[in-house]
mmCIF file of N, CA and C in Angstrom:
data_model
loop_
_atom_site.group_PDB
_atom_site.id
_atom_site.type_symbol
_atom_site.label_atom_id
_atom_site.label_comp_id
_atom_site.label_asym_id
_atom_site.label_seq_id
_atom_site.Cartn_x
_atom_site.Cartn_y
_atom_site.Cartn_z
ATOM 1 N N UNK A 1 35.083 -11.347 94.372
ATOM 2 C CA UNK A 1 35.482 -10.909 93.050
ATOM 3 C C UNK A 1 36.017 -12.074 92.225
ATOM 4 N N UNK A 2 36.697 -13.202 92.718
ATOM 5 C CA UNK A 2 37.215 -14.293 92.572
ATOM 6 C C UNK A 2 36.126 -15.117 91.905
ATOM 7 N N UNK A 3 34.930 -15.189 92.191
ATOM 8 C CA UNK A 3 34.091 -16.095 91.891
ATOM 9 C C UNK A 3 33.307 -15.428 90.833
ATOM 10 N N UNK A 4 33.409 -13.776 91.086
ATOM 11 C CA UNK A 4 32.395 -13.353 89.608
ATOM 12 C C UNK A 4 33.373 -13.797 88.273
ATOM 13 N N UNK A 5 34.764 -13.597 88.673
ATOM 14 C CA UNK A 5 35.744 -13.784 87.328
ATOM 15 C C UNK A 5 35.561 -14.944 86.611
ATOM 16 N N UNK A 6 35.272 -16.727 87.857
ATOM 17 C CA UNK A 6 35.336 -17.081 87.240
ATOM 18 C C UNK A 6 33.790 -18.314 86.898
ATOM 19 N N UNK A 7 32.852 -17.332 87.413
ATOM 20 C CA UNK A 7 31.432 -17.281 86.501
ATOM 21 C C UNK A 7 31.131 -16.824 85.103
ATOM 22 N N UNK A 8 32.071 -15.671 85.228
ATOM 23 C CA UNK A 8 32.336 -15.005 83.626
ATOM 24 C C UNK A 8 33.179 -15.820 82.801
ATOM 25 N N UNK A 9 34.119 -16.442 83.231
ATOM 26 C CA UNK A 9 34.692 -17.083 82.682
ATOM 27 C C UNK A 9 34.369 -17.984 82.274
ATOM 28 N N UNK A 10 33.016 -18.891 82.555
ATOM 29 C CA UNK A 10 32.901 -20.351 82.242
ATOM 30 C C UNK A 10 31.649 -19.769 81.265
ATOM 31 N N UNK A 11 30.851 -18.485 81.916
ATOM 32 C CA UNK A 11 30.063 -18.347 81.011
ATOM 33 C C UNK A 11 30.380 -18.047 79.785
ATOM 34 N N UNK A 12 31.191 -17.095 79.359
ATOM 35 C CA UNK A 12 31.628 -17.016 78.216
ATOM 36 C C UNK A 12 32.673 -18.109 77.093
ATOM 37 N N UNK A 13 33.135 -19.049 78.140
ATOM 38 C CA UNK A 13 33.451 -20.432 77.714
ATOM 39 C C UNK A 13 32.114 -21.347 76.720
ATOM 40 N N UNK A 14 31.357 -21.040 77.405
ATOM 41 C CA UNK A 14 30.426 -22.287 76.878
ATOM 42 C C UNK A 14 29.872 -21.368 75.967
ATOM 43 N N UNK A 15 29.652 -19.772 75.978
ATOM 44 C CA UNK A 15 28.548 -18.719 75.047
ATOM 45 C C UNK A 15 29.802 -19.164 73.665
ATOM 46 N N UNK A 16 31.138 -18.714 73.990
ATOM 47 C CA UNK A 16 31.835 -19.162 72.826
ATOM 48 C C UNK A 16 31.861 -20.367 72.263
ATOM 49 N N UNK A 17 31.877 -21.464 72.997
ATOM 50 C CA UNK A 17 32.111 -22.728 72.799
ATOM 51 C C UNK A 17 30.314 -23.565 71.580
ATOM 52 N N UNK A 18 29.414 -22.417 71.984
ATOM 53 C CA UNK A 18 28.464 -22.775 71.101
ATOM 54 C C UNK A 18 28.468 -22.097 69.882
ATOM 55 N N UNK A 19 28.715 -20.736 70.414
ATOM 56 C CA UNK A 19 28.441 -20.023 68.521
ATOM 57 C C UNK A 19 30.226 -20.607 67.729
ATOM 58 N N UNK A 20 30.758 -21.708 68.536
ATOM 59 C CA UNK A 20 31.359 -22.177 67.292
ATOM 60 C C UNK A 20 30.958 -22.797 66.591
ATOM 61 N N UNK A 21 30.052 -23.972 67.270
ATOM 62 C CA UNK A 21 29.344 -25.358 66.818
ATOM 63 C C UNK A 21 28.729 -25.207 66.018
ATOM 64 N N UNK A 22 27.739 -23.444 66.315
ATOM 65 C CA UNK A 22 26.544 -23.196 65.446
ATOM 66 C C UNK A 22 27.174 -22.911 63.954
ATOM 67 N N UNK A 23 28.251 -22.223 63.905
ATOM 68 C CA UNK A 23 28.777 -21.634 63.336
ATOM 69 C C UNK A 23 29.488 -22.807 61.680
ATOM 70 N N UNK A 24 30.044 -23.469 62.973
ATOM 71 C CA UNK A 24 30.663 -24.851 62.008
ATOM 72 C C UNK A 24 29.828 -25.594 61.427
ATOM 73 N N UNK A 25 28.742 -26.270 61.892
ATOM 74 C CA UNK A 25 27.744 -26.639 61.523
ATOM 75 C C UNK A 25 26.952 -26.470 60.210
ATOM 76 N N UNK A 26 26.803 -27.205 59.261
ATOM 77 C CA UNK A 26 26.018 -26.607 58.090
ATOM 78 C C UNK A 26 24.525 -27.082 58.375
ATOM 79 N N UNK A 27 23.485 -26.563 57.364
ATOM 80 C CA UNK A 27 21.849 -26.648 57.851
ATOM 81 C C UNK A 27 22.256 -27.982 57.103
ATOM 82 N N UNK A 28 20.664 -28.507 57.341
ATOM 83 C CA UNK A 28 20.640 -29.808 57.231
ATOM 84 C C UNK A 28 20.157 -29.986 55.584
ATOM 85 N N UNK A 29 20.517 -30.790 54.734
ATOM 86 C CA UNK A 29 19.722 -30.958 53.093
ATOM 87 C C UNK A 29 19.320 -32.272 53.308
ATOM 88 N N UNK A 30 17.692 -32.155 52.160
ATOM 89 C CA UNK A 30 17.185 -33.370 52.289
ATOM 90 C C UNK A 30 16.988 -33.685 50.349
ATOM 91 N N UNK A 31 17.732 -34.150 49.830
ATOM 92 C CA UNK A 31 17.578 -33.848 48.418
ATOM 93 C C UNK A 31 16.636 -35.519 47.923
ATOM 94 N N UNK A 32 15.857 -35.353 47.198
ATOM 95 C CA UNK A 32 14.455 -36.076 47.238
ATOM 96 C C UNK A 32 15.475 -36.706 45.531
ATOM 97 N N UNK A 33 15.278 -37.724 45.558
ATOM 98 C CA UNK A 33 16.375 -38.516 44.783
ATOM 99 C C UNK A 33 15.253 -39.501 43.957
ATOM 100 N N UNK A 34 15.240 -39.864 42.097
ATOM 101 C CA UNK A 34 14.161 -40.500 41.603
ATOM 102 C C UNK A 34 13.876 -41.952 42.551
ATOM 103 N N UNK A 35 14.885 -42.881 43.562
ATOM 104 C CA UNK A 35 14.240 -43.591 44.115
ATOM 105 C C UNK A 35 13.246 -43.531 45.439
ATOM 106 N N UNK A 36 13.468 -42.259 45.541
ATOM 107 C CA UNK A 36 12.282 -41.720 46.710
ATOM 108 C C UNK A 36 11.113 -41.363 45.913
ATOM 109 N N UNK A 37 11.385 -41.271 45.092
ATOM 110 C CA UNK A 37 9.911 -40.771 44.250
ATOM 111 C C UNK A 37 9.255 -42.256 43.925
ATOM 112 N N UNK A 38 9.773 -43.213 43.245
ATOM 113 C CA UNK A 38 9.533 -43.888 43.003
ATOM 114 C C UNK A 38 8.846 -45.306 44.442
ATOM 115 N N UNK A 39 9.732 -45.102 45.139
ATOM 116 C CA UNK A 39 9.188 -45.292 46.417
ATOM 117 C C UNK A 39 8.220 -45.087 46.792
ATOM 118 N N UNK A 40 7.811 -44.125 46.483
ATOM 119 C CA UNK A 40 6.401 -43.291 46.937
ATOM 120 C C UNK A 40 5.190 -43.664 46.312
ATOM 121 N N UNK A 41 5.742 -43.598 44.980
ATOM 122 C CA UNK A 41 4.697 -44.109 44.082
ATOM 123 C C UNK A 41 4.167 -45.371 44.261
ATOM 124 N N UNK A 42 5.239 -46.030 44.652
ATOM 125 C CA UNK A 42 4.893 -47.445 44.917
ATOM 126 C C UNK A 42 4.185 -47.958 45.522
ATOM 127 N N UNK A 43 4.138 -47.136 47.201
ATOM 128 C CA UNK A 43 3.311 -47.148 48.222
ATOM 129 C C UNK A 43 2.097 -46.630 47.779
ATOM 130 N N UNK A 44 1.767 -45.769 47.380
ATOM 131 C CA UNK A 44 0.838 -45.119 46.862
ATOM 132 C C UNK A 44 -0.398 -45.853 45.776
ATOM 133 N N UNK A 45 0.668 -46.691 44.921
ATOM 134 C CA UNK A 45 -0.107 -47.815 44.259
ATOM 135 C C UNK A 45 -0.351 -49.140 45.119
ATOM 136 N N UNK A 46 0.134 -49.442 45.800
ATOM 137 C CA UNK A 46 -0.263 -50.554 47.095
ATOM 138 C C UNK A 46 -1.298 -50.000 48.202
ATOM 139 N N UNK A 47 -1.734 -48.519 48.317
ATOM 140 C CA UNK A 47 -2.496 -48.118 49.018
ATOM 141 C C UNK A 47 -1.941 -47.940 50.560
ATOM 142 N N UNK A 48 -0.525 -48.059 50.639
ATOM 143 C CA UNK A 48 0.204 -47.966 51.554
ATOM 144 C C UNK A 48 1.279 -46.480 52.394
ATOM 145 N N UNK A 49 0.646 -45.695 51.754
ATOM 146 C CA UNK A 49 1.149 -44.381 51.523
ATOM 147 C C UNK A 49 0.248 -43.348 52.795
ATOM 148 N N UNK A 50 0.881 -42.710 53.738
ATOM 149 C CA UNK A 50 0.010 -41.894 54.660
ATOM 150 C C UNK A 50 -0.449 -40.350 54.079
ATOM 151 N N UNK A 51 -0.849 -39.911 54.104
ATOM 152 C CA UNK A 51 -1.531 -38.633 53.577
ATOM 153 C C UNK A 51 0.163 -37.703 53.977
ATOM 154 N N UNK A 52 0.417 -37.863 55.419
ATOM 155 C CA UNK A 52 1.404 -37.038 55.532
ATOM 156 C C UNK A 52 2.766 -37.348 54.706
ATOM 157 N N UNK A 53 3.144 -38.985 54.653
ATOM 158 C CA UNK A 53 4.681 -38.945 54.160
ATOM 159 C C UNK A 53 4.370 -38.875 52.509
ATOM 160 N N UNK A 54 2.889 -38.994 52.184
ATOM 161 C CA UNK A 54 2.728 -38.043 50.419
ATOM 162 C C UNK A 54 3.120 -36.625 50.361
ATOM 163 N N UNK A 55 1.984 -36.381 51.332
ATOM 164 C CA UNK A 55 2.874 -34.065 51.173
ATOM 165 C C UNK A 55 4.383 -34.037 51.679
ATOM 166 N N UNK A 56 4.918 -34.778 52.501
ATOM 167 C CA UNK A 56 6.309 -34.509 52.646
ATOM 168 C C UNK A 56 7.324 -34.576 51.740
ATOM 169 N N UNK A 57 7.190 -35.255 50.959
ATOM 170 C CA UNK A 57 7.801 -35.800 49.890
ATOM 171 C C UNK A 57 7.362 -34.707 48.417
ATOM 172 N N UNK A 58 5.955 -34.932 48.103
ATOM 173 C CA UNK A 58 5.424 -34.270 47.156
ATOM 174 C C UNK A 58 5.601 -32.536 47.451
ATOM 175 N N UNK A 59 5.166 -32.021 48.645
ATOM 176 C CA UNK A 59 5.316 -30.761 48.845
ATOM 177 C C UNK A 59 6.827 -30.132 49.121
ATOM 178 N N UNK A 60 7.016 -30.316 48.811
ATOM 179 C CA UNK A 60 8.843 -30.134 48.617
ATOM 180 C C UNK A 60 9.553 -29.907 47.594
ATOM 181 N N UNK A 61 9.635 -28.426 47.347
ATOM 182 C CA UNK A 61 9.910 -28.357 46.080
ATOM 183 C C UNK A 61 11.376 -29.121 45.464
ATOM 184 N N UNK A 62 11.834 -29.659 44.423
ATOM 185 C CA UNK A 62 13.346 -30.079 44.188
ATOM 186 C C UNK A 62 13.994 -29.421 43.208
ATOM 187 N N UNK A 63 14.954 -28.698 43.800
ATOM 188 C CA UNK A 63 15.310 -27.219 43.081
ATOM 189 C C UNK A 63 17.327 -27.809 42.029
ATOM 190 N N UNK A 64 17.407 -28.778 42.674
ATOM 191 C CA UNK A 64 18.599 -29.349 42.166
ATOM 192 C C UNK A 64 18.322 -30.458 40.917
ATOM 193 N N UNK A 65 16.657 -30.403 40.765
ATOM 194 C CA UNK A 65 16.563 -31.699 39.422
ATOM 195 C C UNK A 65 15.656 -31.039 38.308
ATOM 196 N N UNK A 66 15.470 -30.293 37.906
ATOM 197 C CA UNK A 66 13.967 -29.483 36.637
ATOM 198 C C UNK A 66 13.077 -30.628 36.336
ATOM 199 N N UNK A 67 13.930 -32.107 36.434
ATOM 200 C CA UNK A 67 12.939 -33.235 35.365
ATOM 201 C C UNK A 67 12.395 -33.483 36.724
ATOM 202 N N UNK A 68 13.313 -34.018 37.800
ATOM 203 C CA UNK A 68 12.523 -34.113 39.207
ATOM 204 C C UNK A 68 11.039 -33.625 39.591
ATOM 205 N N UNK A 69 11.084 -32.384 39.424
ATOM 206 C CA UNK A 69 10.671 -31.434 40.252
ATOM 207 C C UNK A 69 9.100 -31.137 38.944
ATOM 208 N N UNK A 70 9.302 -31.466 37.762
ATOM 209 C CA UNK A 70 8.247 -31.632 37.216
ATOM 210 C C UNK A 70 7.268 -32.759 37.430
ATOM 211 N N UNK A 71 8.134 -34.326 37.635
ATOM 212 C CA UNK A 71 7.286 -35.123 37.780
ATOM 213 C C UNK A 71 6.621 -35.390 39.395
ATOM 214 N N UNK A 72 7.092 -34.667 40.298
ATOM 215 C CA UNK A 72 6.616 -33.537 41.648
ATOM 216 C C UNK A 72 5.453 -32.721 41.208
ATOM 217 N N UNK A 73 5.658 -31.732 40.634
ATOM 218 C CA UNK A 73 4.651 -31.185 40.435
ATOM 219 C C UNK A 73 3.584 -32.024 39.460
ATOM 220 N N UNK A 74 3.280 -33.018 38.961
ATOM 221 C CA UNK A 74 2.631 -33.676 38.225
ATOM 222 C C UNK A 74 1.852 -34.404 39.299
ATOM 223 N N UNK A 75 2.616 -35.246 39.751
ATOM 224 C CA UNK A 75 1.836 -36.228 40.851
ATOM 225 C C UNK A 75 1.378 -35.087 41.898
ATOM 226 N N UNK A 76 1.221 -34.118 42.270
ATOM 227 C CA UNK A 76 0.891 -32.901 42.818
ATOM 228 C C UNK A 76 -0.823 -32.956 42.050
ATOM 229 N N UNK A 77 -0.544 -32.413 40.905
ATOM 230 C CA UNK A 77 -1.461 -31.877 40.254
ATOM 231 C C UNK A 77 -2.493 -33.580 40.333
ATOM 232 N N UNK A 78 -2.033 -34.670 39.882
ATOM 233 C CA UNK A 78 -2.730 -35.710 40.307
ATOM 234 C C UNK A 78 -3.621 -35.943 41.544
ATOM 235 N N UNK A 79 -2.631 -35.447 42.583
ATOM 236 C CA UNK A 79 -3.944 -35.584 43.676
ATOM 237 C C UNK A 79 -4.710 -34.512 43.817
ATOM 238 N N UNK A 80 -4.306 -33.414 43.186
ATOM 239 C CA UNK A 80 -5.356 -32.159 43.578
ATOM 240 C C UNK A 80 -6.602 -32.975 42.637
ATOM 241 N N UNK A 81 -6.664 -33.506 41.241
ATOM 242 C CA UNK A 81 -7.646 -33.863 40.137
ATOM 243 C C UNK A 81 -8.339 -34.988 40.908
ATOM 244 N N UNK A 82 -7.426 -36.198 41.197
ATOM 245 C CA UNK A 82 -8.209 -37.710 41.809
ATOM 246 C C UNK A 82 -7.897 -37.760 42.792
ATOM 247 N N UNK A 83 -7.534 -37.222 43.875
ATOM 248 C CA UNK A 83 -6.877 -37.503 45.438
ATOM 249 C C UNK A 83 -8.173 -37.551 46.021
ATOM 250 N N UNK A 84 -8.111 -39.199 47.098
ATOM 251 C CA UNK A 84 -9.013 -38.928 47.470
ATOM 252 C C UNK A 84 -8.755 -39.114 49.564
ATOM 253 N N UNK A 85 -8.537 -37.755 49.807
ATOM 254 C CA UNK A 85 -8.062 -37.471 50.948
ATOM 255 C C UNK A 85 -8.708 -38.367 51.830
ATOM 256 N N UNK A 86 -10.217 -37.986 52.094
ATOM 257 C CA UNK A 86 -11.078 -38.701 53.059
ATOM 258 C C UNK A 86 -10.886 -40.689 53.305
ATOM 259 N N UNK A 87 -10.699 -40.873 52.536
ATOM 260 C CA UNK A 87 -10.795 -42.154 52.835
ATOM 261 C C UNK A 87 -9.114 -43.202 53.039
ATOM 262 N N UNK A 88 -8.428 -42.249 53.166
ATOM 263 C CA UNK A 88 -6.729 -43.032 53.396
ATOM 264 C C UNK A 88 -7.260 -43.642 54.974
ATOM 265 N N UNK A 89 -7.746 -43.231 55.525
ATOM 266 C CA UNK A 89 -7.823 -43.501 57.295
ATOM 267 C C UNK A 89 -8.503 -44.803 56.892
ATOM 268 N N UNK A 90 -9.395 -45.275 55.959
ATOM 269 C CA UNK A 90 -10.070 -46.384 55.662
ATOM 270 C C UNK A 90 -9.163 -47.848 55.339
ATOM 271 N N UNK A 91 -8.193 -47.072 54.647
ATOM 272 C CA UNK A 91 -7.225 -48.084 54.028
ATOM 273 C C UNK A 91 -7.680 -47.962 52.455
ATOM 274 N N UNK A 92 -8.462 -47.320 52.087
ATOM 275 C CA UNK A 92 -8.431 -46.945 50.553
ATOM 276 C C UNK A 92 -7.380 -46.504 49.208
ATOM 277 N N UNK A 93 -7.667 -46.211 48.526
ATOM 278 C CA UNK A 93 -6.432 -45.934 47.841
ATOM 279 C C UNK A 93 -6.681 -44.267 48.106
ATOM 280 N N UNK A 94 -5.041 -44.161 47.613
ATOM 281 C CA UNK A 94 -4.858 -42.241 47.943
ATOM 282 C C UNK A 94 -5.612 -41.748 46.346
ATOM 283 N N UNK A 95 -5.490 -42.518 45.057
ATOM 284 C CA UNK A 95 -6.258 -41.328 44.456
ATOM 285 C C UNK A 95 -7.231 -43.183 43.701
ATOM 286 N N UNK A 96 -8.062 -41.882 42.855
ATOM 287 C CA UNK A 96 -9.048 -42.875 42.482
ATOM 288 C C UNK A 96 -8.935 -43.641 41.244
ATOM 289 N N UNK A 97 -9.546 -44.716 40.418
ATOM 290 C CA UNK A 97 -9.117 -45.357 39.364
ATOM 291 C C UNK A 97 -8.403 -44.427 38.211
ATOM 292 N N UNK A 98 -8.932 -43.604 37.745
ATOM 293 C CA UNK A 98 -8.417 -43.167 36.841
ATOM 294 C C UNK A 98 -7.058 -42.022 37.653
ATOM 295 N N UNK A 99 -6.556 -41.878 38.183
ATOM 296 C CA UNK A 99 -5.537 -41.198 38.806
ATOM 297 C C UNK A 99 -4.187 -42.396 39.389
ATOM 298 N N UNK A 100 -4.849 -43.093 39.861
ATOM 299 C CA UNK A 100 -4.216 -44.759 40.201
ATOM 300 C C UNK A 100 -3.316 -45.177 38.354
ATOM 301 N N UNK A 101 -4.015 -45.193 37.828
ATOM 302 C CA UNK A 101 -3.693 -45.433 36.240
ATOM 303 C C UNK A 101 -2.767 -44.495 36.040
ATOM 304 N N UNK A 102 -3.480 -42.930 36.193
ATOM 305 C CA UNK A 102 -2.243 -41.821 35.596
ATOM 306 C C UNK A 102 -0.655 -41.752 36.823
ATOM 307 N N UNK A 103 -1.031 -42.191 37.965
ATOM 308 C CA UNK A 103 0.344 -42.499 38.812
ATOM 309 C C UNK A 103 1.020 -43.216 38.074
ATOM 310 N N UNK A 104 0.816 -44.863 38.079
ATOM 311 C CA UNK A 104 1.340 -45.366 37.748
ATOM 312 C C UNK A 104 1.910 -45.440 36.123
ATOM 313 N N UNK A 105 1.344 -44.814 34.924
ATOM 314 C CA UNK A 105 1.776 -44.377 33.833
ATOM 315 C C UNK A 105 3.394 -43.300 34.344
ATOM 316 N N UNK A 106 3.397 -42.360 35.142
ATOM 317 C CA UNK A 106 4.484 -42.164 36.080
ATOM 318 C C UNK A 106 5.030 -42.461 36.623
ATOM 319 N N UNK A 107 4.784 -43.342 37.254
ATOM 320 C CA UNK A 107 6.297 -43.984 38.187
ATOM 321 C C UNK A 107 6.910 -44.896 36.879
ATOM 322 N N UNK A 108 6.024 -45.554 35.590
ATOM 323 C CA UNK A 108 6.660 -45.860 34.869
ATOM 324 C C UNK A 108 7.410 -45.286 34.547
ATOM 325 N N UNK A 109 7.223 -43.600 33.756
ATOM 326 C CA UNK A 109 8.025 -42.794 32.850
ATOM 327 C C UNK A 109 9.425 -42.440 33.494
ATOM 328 N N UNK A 110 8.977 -42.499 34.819
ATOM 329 C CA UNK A 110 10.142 -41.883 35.796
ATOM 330 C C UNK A 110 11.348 -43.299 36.127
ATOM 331 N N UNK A 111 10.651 -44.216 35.823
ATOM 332 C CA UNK A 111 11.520 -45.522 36.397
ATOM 333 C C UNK A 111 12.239 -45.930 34.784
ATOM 334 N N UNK A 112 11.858 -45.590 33.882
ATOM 335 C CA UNK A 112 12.659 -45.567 32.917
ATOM 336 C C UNK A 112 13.476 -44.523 32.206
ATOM 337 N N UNK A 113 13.076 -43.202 33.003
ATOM 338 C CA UNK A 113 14.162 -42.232 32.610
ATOM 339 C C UNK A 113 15.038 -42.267 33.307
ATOM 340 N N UNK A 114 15.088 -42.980 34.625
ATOM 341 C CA UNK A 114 16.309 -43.053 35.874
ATOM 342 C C UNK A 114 16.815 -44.450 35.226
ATOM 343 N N UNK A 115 16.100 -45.695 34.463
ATOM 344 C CA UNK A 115 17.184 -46.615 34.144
ATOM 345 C C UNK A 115 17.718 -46.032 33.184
ATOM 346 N N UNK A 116 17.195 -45.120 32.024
ATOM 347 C CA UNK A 116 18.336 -44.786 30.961
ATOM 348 C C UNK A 116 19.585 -43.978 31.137
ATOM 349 N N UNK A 117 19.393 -43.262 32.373
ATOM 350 C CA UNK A 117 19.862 -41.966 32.935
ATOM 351 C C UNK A 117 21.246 -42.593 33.675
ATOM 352 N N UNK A 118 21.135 -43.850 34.082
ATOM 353 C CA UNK A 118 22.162 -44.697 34.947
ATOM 354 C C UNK A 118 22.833 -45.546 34.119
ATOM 355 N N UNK A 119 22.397 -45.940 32.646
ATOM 356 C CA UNK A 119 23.661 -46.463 32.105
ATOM 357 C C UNK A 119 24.763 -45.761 31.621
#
């Protein structure tokens, strides 16, 4: 009887001892900030950009910025128009001349609304 008490006992030690952790614990935030965007873009214009860390970034909605989260959905809508999926494994560029142009017309607009935005 001695040993069920104190099986119960350790078990419910550690069952408590986690739903505190879980409890205390907040979820994790990943808030996508204009130099991650810009980052991206960058790679993206160097042809250095993986298909996956584009949708990670791009497919993510950003619910804490409206201007953010438009120029997200823009470069979105960019690769759906010039993205050219098939050939990143080549070392090609991710979208094609005229999309390459409309990126980078964006990472401009965006790299000067974050310098005006910071003085």
């Amino acid at each position: 009887m001695a040993l069920y008490l104190l099986v119960l006992g350790v078990c419910l030690l550690v069952i408590g001892a986690v739903l505190l952790v879980l409890m205390t614990a907040g979820t994790p935030r990943y808030r996508t900030e204009p130099k991650d965007l810009l980052a991206l873009f960058d790679k993206a214009l160097d042809s250095q950009v993986s298909e996956t860390e584009w949708n990670a970034i791009i497919g993510y909605p950003i619910r804490h910025n409206e201007y953010l989260d438009g120029v997200r959905r823009r470069a979105a809508h960019l690769m759906e128009l010039h993205g050219r999926r098939w050939l990143i494994a080549q070392g090609k560029p991710l979208l094609n001349h005229e999309g390459q142009a409309e990126l980078q017309a964006l990472r401009d607009h965006l790299a000067a609304h974050t310098a005006l935005h910071q003085k």
